[in-house]
PDB file of C-alpha atoms and ligand atoms in Angstrom:
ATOM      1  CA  UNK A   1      -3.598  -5.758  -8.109  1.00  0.00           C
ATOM      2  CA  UNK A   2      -0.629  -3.624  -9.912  1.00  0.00           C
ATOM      3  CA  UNK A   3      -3.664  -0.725 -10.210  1.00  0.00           C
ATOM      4  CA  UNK A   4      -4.007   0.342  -7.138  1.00  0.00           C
ATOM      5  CA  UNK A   5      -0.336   1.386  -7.192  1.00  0.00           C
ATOM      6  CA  UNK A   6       0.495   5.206  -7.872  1.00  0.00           C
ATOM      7  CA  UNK A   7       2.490   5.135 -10.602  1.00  0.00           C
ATOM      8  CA  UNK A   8       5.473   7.403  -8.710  1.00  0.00           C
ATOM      9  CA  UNK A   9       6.932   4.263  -7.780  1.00  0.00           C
ATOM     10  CA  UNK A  10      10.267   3.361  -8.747  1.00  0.00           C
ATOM     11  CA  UNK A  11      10.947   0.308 -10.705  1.00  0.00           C
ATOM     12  CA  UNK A  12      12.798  -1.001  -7.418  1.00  0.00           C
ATOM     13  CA  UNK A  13       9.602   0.034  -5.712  1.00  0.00           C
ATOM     14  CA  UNK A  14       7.483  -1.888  -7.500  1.00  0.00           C
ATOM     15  CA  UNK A  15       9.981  -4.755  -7.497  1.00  0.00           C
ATOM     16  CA  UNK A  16      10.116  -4.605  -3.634  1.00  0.00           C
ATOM     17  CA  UNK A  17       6.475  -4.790  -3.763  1.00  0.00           C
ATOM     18  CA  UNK A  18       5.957  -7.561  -5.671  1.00  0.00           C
ATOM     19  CA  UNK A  19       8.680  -9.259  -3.471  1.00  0.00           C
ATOM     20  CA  UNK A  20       6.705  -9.014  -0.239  1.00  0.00           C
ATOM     21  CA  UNK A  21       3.632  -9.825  -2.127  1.00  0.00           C
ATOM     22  CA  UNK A  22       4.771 -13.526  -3.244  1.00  0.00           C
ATOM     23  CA  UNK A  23       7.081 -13.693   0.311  1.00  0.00           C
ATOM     24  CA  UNK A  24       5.383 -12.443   3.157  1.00  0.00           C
ATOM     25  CA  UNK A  25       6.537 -11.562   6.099  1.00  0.00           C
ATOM     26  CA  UNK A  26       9.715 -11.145   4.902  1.00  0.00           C
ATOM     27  CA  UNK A  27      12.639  -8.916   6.689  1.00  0.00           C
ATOM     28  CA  UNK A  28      14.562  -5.937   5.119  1.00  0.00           C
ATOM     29  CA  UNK A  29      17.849  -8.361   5.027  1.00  0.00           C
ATOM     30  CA  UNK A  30      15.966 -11.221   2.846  1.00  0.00           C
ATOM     31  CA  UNK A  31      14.213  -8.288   0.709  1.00  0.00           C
ATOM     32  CA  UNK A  32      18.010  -6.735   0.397  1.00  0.00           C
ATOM     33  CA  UNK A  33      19.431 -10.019  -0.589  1.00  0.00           C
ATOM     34  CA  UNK A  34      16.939 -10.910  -3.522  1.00  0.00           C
ATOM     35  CA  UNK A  35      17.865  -7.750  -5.036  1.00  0.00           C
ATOM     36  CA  UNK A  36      21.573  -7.556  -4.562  1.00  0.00           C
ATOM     37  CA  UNK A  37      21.506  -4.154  -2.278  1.00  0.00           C
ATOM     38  CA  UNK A  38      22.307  -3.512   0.476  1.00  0.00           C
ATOM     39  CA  UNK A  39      19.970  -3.017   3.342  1.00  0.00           C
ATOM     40  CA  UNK A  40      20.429   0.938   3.697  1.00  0.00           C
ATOM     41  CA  UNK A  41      20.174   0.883  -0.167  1.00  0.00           C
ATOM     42  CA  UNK A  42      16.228  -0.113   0.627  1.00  0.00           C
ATOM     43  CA  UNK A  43      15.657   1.508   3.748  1.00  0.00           C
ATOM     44  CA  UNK A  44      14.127   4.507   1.795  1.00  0.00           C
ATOM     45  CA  UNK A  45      12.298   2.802  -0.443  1.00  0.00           C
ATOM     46  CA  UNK A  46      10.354   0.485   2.407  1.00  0.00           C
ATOM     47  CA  UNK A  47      10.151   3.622   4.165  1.00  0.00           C
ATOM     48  CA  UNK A  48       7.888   5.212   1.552  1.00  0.00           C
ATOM     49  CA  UNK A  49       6.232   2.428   0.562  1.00  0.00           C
ATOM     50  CA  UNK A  50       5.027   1.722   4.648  1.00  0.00           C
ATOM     51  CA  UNK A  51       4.465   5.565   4.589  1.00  0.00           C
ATOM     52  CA  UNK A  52       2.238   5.198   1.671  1.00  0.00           C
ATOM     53  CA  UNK A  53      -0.148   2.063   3.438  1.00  0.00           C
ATOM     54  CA  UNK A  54       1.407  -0.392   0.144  1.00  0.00           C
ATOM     55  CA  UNK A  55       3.359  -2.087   2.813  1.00  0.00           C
ATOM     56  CA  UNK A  56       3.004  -2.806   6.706  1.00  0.00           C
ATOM     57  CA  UNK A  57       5.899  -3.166   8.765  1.00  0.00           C
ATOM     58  CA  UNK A  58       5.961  -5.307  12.114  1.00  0.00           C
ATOM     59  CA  UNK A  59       8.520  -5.701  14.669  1.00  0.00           C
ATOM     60  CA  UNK A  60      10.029  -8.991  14.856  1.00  0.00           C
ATOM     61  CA  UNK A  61       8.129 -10.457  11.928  1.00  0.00           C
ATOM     62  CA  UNK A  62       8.927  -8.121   8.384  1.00  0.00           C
ATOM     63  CA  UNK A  63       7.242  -6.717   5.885  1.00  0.00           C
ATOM     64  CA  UNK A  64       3.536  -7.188   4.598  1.00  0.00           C
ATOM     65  CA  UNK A  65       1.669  -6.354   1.705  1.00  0.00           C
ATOM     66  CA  UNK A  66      -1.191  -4.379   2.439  1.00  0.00           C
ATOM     67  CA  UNK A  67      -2.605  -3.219  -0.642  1.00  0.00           C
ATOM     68  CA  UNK A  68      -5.229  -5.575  -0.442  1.00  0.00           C
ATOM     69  CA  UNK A  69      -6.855  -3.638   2.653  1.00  0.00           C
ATOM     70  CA  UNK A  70     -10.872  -3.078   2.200  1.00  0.00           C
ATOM     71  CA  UNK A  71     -10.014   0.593   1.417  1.00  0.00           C
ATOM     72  CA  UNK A  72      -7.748  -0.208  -1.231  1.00  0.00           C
ATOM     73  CA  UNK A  73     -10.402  -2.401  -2.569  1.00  0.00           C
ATOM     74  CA  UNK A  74     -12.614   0.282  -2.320  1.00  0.00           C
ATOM     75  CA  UNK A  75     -10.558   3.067  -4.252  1.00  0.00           C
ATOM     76  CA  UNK A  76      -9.227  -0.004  -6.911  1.00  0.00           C
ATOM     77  CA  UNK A  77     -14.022  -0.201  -7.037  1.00  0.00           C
ATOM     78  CA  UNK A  78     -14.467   3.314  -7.876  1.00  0.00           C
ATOM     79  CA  UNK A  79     -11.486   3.640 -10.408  1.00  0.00           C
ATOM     80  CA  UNK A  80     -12.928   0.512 -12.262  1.00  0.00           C
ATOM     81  CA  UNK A  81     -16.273   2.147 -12.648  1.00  0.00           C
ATOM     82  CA  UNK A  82     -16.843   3.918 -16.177  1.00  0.00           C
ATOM     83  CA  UNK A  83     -19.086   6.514 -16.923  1.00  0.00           C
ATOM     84  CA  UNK A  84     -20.237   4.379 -20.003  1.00  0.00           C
ATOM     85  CA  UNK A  85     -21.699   2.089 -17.211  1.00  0.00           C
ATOM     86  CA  UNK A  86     -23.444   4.863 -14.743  1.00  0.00           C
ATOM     87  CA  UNK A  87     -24.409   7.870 -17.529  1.00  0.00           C
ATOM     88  CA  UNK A  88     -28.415   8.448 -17.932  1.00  0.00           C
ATOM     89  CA  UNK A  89     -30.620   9.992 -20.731  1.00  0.00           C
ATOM     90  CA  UNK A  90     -29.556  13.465 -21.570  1.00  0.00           C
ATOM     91  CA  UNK A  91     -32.122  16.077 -22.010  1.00  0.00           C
ATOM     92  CA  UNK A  92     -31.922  18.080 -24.875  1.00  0.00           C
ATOM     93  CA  UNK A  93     -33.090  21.095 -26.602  1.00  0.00           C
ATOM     94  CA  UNK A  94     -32.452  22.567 -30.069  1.00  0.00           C
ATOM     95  CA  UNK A  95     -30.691  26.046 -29.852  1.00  0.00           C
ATOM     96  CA  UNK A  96     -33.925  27.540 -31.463  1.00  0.00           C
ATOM     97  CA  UNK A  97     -36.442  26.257 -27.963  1.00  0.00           C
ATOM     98  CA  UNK A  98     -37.880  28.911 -26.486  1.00  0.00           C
ATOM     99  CA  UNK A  99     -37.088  29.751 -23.188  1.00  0.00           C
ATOM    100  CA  UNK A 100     -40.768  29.088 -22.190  1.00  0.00           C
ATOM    101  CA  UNK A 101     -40.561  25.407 -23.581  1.00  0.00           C
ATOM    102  CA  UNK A 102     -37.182  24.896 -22.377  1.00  0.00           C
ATOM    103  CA  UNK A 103     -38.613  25.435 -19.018  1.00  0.00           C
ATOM    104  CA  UNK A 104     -41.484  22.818 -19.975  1.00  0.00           C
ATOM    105  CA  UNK A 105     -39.519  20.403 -20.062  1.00  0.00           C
ATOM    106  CA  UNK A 106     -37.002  21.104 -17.157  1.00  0.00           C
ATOM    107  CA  UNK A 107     -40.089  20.269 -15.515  1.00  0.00           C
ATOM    108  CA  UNK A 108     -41.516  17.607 -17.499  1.00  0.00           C
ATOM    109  CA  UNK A 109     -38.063  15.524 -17.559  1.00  0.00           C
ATOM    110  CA  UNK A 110     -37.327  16.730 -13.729  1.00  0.00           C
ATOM    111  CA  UNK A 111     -33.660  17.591 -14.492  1.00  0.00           C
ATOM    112  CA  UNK A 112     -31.647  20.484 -13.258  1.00  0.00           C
ATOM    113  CA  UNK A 113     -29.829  20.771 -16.616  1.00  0.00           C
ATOM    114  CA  UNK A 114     -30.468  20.775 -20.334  1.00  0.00           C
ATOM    115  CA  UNK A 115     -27.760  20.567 -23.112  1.00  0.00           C
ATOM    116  CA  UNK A 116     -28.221  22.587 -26.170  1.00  0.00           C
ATOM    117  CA  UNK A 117     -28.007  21.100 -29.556  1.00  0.00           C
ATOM    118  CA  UNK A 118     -27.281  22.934 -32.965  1.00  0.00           C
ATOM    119  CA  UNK A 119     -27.825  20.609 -36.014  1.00  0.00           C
ATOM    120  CA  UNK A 120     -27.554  17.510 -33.653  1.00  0.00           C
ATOM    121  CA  UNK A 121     -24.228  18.745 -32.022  1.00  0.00           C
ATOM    122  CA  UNK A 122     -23.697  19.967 -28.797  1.00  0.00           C
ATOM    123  CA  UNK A 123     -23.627  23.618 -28.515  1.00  0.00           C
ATOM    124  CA  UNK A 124     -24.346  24.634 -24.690  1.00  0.00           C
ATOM    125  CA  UNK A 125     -25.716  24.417 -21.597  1.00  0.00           C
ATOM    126  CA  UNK A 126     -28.562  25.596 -19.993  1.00  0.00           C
ATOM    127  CA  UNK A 127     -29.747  25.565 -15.860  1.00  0.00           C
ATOM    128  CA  UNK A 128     -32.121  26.159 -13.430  1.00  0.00           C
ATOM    129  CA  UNK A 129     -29.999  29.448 -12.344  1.00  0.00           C
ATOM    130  CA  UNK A 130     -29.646  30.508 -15.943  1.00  0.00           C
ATOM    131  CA  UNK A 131     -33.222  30.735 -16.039  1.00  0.00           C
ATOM    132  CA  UNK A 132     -34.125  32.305 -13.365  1.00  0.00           C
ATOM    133  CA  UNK A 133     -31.361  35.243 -14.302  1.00  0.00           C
ATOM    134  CA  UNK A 134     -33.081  35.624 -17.207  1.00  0.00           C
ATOM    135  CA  UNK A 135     -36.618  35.936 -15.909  1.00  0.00           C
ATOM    136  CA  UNK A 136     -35.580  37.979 -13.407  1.00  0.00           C
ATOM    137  CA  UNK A 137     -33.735  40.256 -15.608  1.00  0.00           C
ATOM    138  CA  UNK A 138     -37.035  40.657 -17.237  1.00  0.00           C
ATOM    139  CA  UNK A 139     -36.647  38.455 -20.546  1.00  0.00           C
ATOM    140  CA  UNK A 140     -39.679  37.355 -22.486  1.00  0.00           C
ATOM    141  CA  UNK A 141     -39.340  33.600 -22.005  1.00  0.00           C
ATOM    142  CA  UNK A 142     -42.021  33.365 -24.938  1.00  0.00           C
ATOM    143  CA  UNK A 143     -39.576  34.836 -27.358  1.00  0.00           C
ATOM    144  CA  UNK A 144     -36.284  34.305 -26.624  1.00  0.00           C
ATOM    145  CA  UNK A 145     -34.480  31.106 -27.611  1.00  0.00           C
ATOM    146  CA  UNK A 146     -31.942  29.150 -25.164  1.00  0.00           C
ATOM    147  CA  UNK A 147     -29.441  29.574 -27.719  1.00  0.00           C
ATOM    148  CA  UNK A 148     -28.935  33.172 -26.422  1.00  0.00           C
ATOM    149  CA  UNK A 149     -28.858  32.875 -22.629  1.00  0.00           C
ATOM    150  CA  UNK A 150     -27.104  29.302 -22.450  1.00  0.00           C
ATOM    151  CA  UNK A 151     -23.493  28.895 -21.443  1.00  0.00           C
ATOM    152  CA  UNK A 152     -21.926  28.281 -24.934  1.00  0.00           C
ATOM    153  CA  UNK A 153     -19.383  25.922 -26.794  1.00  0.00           C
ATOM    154  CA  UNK A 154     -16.164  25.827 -26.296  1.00  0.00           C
ATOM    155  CA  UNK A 155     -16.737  26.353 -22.329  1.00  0.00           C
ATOM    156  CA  UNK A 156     -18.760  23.310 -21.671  1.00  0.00           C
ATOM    157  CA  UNK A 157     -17.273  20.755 -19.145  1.00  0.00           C
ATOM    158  CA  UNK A 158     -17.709  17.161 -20.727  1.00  0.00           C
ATOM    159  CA  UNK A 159     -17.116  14.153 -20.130  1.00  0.00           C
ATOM    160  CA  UNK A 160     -16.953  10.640 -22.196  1.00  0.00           C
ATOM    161  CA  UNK A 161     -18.013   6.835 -21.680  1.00  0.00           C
ATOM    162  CA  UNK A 162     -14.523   5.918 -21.260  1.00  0.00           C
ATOM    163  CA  UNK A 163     -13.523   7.884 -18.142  1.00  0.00           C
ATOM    164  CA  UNK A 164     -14.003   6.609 -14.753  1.00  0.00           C
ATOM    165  CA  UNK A 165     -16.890   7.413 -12.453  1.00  0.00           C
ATOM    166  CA  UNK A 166     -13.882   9.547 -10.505  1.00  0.00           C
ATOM    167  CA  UNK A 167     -13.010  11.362 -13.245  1.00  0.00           C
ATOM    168  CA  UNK A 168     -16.388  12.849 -14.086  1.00  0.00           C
ATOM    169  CA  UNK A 169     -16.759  13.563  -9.802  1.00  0.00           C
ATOM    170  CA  UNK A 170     -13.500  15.852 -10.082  1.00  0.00           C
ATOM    171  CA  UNK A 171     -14.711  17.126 -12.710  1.00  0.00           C
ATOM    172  CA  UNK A 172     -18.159  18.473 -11.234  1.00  0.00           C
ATOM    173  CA  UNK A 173     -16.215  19.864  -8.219  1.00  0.00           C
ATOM    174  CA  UNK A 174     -13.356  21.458  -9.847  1.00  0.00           C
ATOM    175  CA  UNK A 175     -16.064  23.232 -12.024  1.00  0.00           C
ATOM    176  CA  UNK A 176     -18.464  23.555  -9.568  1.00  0.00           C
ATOM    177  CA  UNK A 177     -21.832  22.614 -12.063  1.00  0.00           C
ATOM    178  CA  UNK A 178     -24.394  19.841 -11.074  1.00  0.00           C
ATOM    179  CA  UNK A 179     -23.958  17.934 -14.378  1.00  0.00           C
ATOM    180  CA  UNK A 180     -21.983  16.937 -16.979  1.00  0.00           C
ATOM    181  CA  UNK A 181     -22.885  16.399 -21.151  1.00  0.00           C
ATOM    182  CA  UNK A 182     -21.693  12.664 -21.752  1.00  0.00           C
ATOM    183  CA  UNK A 183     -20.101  13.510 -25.483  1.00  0.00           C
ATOM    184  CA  UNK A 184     -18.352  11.331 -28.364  1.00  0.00           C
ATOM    185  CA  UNK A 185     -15.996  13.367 -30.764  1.00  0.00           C
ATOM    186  CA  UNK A 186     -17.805  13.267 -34.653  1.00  0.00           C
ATOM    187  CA  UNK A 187     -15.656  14.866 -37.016  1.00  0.00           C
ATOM    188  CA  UNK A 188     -17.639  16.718 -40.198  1.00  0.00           C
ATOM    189  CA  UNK A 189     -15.355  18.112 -42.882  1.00  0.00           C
ATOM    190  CA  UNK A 190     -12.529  18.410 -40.874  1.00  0.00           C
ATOM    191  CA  UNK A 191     -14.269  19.674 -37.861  1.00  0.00           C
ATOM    192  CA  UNK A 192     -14.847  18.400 -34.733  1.00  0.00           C
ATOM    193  CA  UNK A 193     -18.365  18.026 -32.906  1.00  0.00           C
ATOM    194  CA  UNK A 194     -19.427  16.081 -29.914  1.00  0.00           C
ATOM    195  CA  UNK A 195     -22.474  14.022 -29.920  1.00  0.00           C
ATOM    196  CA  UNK A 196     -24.233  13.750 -26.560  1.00  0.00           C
ATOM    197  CA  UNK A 197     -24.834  10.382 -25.854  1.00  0.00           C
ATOM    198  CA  UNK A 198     -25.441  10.625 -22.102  1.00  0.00           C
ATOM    199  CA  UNK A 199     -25.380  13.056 -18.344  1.00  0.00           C
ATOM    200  CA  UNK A 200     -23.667  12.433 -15.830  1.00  0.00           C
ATOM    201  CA  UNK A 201     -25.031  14.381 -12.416  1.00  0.00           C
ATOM    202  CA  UNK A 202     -24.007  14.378  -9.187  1.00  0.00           C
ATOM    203  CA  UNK A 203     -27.161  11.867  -8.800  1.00  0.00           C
ATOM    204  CA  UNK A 204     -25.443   9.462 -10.649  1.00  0.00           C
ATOM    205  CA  UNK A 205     -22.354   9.886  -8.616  1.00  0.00           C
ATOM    206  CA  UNK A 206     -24.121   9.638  -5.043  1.00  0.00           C
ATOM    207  CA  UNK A 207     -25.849   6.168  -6.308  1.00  0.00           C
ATOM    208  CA  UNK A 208     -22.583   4.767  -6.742  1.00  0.00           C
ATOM    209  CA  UNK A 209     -21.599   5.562  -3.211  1.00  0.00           C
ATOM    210  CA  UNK A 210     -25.176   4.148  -2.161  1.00  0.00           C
ATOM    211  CA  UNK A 211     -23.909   0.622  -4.106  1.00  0.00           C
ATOM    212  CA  UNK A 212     -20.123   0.795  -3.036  1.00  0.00           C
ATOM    213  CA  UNK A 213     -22.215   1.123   1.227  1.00  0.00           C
ATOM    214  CA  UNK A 214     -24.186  -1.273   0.521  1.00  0.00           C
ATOM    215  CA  UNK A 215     -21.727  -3.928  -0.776  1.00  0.00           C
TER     216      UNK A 215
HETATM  217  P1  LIG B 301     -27.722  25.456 -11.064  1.00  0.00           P
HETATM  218  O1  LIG B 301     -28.123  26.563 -11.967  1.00  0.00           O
HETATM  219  O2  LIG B 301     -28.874  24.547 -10.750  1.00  0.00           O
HETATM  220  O3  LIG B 301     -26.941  25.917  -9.857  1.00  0.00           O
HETATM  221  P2  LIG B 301     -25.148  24.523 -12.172  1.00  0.00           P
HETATM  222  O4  LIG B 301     -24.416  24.794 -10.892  1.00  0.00           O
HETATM  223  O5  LIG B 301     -24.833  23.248 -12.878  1.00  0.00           O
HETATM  224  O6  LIG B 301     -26.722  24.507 -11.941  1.00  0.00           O
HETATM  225  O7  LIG B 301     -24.903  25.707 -13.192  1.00  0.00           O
HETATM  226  C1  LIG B 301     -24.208  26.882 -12.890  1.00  0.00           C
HETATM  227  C2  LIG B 301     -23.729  27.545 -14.182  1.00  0.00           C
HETATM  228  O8  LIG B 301     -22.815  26.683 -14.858  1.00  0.00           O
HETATM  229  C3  LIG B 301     -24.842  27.856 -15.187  1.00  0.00           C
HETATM  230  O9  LIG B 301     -24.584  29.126 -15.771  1.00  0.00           O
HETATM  231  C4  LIG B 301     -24.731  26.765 -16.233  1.00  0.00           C
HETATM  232  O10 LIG B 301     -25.079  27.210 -17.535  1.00  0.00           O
HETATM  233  C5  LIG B 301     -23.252  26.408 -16.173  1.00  0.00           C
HETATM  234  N1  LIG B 301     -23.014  24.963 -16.411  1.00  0.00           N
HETATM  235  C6  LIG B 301     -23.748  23.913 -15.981  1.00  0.00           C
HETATM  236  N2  LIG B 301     -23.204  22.735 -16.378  1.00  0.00           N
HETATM  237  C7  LIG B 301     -22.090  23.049 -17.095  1.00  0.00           C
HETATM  238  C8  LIG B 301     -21.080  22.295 -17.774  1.00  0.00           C
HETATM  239  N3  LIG B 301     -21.098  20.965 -17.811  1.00  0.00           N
HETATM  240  N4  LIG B 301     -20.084  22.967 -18.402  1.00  0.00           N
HETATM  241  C9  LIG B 301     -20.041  24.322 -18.379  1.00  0.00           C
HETATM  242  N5  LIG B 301     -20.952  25.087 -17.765  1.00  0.00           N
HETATM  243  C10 LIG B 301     -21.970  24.481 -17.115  1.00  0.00           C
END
């Protein structure tokens, strides 16, 4: 279970934590012996590792490895999850949809969000508030197309199959928006495009939580 290990540690760290994995409860003195140091040498190191919850100390007995503890397990779950595994259909729209039709099918598909395509490629975003700015504002949703109101290429937040469910969850907070275009890189003379193969929405993200309680 080397994953669920930050990668800050030391090599002497990790060492030490292998150690009490394969020996425990083992003492600071038999710890400081299998690596040639001396005890005082390891006191900081066992000190941040118990600090961190990789290790548990007990009086009178040594040092045991707790990295195995259900919410270990649980963080170790969520990191193995991929996007790849959890994404849904996208909606989409060509650039040239009116904003009448887009609004069809916000319906019709009951999503929050539809990506914008521009020969096949992804070339925006377009939501429910987006709209509703725009009707507001007085636009003639018959007439205008979603390629002029949506929020446009290169300031789309994406995400792709290989990141983790995690990932795609910081994501959506850090950049506050209720979805993200799932999106594989297609080069075309030289350029680069991304191909939407998928959404990820905070939907997605809150059934995972529903599996991980109910496991
Ligand atoms: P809602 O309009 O339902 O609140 P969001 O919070 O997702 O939906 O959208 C807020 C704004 O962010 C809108 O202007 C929208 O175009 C934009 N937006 C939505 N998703 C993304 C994304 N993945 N990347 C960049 N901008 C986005």
């Amino acid at each position: 279970m080397r994953e669920v290990i930050p990668i800050e540690f030391t090599e002497r760290q990790l060492k030490i934590i292998d150690i009490v994995k394969s020996h425990e409860p083992i003492t600071s003195e038999q710890i400081a012996k299998m690596l040639k140091v001396t005890r005082a040498t390891l006191r900081p190191d066992l000190a941040i590792l118990t600090m961190s919850g990789i290790l548990d100390a007990r009086p009178k007995v040594g040092y045991l490895y707790s990295g195995n503890n259900p919410i270990n397990l649980i963080a170790e779950r969520i990191k193995q999850i991929k996007i790849k595994d959890i994404k849904s259909m996208p909606v989409v729209v060509d650039e040239q949809t009116t904003l009448y039709d887009a609004i069809v099918t916000l319906f019709l598909e009951d999503t929050g969000t539809i990506f914008v395509l521009s020969n096949g490629y992804l070339a925006g975003v377009v939501s429910r508030k987006d709209f509703l700015k725009n009707i507001m504002g007085g636009t003639d949703i018959n007439k205008i197309p979603v390629g002029l109101i949506m929020t446009r290429m290169p300031n789309i937040i994406v995400a792709y199959p290989y990141e983790t469910a995690l990932e795609a969850a910081i994501k959506i907070i850090d950049h506050e928006v209720d979805s993200l275009p799932v999106v594989e890189k297609e080069k075309v003379q030289g350029k680069e495009y991304y191909k939407v193969v998928g959404r990820i929405s905070k939907t997605n993200l809150t059934k995972v939580l529903v599996e991980l309680g109910n496991q």
